[in-house]
Coordinates of C-alpha atoms in Angstrom, one line a residue:
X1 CA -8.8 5.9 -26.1
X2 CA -8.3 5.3 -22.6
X3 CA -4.2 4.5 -22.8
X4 CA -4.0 7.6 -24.7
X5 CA -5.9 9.8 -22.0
X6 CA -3.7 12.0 -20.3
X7 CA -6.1 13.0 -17.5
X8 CA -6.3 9.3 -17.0
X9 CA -2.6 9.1 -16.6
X10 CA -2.5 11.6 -14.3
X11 CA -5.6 10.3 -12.1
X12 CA -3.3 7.1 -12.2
X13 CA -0.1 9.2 -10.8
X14 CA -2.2 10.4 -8.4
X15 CA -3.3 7.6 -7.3
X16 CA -0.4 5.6 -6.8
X17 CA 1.3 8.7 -5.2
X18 CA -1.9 9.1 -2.8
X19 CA -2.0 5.4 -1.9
X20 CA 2.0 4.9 -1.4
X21 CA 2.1 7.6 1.0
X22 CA -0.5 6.6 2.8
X23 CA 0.6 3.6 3.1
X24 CA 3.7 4.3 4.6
X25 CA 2.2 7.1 6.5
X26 CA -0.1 4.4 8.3
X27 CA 2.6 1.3 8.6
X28 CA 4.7 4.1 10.4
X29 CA 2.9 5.4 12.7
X30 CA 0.5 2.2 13.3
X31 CA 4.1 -0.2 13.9
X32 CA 4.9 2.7 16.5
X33 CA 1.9 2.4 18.1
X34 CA 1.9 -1.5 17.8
X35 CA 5.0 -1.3 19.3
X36 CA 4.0 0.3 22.6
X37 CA 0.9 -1.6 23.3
X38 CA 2.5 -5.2 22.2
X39 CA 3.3 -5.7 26.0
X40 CA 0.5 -5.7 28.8
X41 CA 0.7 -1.9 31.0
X42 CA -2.2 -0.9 33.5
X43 CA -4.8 0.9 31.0
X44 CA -4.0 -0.6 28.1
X45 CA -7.7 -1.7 26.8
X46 CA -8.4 2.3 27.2
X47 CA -5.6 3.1 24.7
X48 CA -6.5 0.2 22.5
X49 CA -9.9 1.6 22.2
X50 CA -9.1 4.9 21.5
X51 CA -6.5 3.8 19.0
X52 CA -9.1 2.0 16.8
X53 CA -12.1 4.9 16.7
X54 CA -10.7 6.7 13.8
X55 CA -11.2 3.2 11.6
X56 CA -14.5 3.4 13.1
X57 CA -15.5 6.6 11.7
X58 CA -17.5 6.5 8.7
X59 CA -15.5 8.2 5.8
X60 CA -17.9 10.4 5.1
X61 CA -18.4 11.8 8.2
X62 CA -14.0 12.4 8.5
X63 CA -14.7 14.1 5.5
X64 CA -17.4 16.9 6.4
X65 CA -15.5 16.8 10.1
X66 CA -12.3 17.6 8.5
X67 CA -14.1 21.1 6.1
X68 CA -15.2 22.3 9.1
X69 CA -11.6 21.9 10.9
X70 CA -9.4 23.0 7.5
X71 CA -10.8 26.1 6.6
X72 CA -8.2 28.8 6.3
X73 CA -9.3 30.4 9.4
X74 CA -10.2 27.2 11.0
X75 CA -9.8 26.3 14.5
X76 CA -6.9 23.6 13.3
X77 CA -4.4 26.6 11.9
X78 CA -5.4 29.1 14.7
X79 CA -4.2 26.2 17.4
X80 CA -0.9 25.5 15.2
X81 CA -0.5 29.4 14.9
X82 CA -1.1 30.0 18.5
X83 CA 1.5 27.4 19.2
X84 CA 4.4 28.1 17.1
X85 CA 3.6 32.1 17.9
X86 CA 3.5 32.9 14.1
X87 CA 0.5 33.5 11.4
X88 CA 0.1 29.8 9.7
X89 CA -2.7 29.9 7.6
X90 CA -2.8 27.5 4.8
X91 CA -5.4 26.8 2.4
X92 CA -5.5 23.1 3.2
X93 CA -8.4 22.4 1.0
X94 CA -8.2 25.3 -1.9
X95 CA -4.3 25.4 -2.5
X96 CA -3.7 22.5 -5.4
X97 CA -0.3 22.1 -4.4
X98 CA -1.3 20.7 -0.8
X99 CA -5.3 19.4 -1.4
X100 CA -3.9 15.5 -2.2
X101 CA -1.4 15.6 0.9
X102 CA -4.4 17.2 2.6
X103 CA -6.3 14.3 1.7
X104 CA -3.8 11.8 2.2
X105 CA -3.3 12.9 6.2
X106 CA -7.1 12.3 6.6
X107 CA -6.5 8.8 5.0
X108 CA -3.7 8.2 7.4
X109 CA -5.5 8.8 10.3
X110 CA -8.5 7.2 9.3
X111 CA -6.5 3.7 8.7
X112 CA -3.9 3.9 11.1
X113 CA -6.0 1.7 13.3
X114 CA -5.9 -1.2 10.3
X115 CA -2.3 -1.3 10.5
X116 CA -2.0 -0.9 14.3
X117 CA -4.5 -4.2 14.8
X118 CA -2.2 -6.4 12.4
X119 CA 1.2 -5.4 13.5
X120 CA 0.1 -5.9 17.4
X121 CA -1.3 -9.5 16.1
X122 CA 2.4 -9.8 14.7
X123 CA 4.1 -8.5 17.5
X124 CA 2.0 -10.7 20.3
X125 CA 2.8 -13.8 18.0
X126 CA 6.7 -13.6 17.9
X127 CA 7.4 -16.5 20.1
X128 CA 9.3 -15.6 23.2
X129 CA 11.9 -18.0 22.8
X130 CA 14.0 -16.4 20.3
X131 CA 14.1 -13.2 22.4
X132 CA 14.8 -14.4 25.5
X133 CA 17.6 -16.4 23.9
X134 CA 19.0 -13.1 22.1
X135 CA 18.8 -11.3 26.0
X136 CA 20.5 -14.0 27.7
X137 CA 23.2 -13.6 24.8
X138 CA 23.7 -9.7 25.9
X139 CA 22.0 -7.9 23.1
X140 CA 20.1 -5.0 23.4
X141 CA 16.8 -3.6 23.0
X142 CA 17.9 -2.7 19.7
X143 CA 19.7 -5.5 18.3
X144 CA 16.6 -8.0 19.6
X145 CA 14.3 -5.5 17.6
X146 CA 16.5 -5.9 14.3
X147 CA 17.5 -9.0 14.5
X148 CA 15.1 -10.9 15.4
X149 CA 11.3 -9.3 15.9
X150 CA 11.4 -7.1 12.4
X151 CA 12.6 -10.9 10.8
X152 CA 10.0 -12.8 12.3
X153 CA 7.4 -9.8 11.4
X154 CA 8.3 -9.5 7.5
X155 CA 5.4 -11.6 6.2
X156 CA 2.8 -9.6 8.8
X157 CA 4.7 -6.4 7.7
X158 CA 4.3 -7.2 4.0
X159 CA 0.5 -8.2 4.3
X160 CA -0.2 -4.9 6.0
X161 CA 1.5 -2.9 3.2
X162 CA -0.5 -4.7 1.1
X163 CA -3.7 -5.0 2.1
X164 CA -3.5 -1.0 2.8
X165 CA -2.1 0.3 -0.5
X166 CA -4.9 -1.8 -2.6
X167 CA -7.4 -0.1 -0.5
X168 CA -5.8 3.5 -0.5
X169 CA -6.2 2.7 -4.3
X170 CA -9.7 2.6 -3.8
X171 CA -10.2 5.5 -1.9
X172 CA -13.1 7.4 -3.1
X173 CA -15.4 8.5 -0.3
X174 CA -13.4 11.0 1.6
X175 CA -11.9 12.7 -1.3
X176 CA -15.3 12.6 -2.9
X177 CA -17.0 14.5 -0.6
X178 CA -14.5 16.9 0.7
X179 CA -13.1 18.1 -2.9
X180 CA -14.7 16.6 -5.4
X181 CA -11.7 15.9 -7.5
X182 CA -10.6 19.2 -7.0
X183 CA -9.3 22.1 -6.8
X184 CA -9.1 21.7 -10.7
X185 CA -7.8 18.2 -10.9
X186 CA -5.6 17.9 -7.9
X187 CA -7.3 15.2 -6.1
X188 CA -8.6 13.9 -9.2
X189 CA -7.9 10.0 -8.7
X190 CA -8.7 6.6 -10.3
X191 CA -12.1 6.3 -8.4
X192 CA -13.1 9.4 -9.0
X193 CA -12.1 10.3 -12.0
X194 CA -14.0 6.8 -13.5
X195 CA -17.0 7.9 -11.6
X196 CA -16.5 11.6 -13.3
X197 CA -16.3 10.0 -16.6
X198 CA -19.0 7.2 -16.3
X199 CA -21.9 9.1 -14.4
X200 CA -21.6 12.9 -14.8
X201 CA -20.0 12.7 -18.4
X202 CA -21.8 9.6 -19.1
X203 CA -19.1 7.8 -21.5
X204 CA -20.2 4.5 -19.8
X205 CA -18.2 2.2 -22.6
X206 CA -14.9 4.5 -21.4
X207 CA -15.3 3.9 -17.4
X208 CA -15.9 0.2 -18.0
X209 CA -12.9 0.2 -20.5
X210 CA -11.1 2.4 -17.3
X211 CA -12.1 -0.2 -14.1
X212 CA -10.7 -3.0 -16.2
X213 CA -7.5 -1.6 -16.5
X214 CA -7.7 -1.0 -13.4
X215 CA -8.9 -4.4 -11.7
X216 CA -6.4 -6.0 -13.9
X217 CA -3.5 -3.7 -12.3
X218 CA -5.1 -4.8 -8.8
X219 CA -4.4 -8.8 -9.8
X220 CA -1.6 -8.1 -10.7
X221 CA -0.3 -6.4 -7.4
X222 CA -1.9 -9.4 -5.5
X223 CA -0.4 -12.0 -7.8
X224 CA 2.9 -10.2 -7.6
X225 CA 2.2 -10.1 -3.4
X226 CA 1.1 -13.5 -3.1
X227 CA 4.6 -14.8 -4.5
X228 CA 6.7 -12.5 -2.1
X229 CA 4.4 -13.9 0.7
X230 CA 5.0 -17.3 -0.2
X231 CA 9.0 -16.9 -0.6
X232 CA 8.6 -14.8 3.2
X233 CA 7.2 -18.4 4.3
X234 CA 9.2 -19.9 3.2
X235 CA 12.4 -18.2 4.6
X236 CA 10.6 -18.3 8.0
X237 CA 10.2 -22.1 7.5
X238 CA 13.9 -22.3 6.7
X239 CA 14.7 -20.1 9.7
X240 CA 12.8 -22.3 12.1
X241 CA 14.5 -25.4 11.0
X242 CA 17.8 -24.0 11.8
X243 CA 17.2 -22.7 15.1
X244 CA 15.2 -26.2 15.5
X245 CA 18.5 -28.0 14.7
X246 CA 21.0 -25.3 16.2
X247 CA 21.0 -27.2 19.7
X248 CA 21.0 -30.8 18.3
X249 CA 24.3 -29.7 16.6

């Protein structure tokens, strides 16, 4: 019954579209920020601070925050309008055709921080030696990032792609309270559709039968991770060894 739903297919469409673009969305902009603040600069804890608040918000509380802000004749599209010297006035919460992006910029800056904290581990890491070689060599800012920090940084980047897309997959609390699934069924993802379905409509048997397909997709996305994070270890391990041997030679 549940493989044959096609609301359930869709909540699953949604749900991988919500928690891929979120996922990008927050490796994007938390790399950039990584980026700047890998290297000390005078006020740097002040930044790092207020880099990390939005992770410290409770979901919830982004979520009321953000019905106040969205509202057609918010304060959010009277600044944009003011700015670009035209009417904007989206519905940003009532439109079906923009309530999931909606939902999914709230995500991205409520996570941004998770992905800025592991990249900056990453990036703070990457032993100097390689870098200082590839300067010494002549190459420039750009060819030392590609060719030899994004290298070094591929299992980090990989676990942080990870990690973030299986709990985008999970996100219930913001869309929850802000749309409730809707308008209609536009937000209507895994989570909450399973919750819909097992404790308003009360077809217990069919949620159950729903969060086992799901766990079992979540294994095997880890299973499926924990292999491409063992073959990135292994290339690093190989990588190592040459530029161990390299001088030797």
């Amino acid at each position: 019954e549940v493989l044959t739903d096609p609301r359930f297919g869709w909540a699953m469409v949604r749900s991988l579209v919500f928690a891929t673009g979120s996922t990008l969305g927050c490796f994007l902009v938390g790399f950039a920020l990584a980026y700047l603040m890998h290297r000390p600069f005078r006020g740097q804890p002040f930044y790092y601070t207020i880099f990390i608040l939005p992770m410290l918000t409770v979901p919830v509380v982004v979520a009321y925050t953000a019905e106040m802000l969205l509202y057609q004749s918010g304060p959010i599209n009277d600044l944009i309008s003011r700015i670009a010297g035209i009417e904007f006035k989206p519905m940003w919460l009532t439109n079906p055709d923009i309530a999931l992006s909606t939902v999914m910029l709230l995500e991205i800056w409520n996570w941004v921080p998770f992905s800025f904290i592991i990249l900056l581990a990453g990036l703070s890491a990457i032993p100097k030696e390689p870098i200082e070689a590839a300067e010494i060599l002549g190459a420039s800012k750009w060819r030392v990032f590609w060719e030899v920090q994004l290298p070094l940084l591929r299992p980090i980047i990989f676990l942080a792609l990870v990690l973030r897309f299986l709990e985008a997959m999970a996100e219930f609390p913001k869309t929850w309270a802000l749309l409730q699934g809707g308008p209609g069924t536009a937000t209507e993802t895994l989570p909450v559709y399973i919750f819909l379905t097992t404790w308003q409509y009360f077809q217990i048997s069919k949620g159950a039968a729903m969060s086992y397909i799901v766990m079992l997709l979540m294994i095997v996305i880890v299973l499926f991770a924990i292999r491409l994070l063992r073959r990135e270890k292994r290339s690093l391990d190989t990588m190592y060894a040459v530029a161990g041997q390299g001088p030797a030679g």
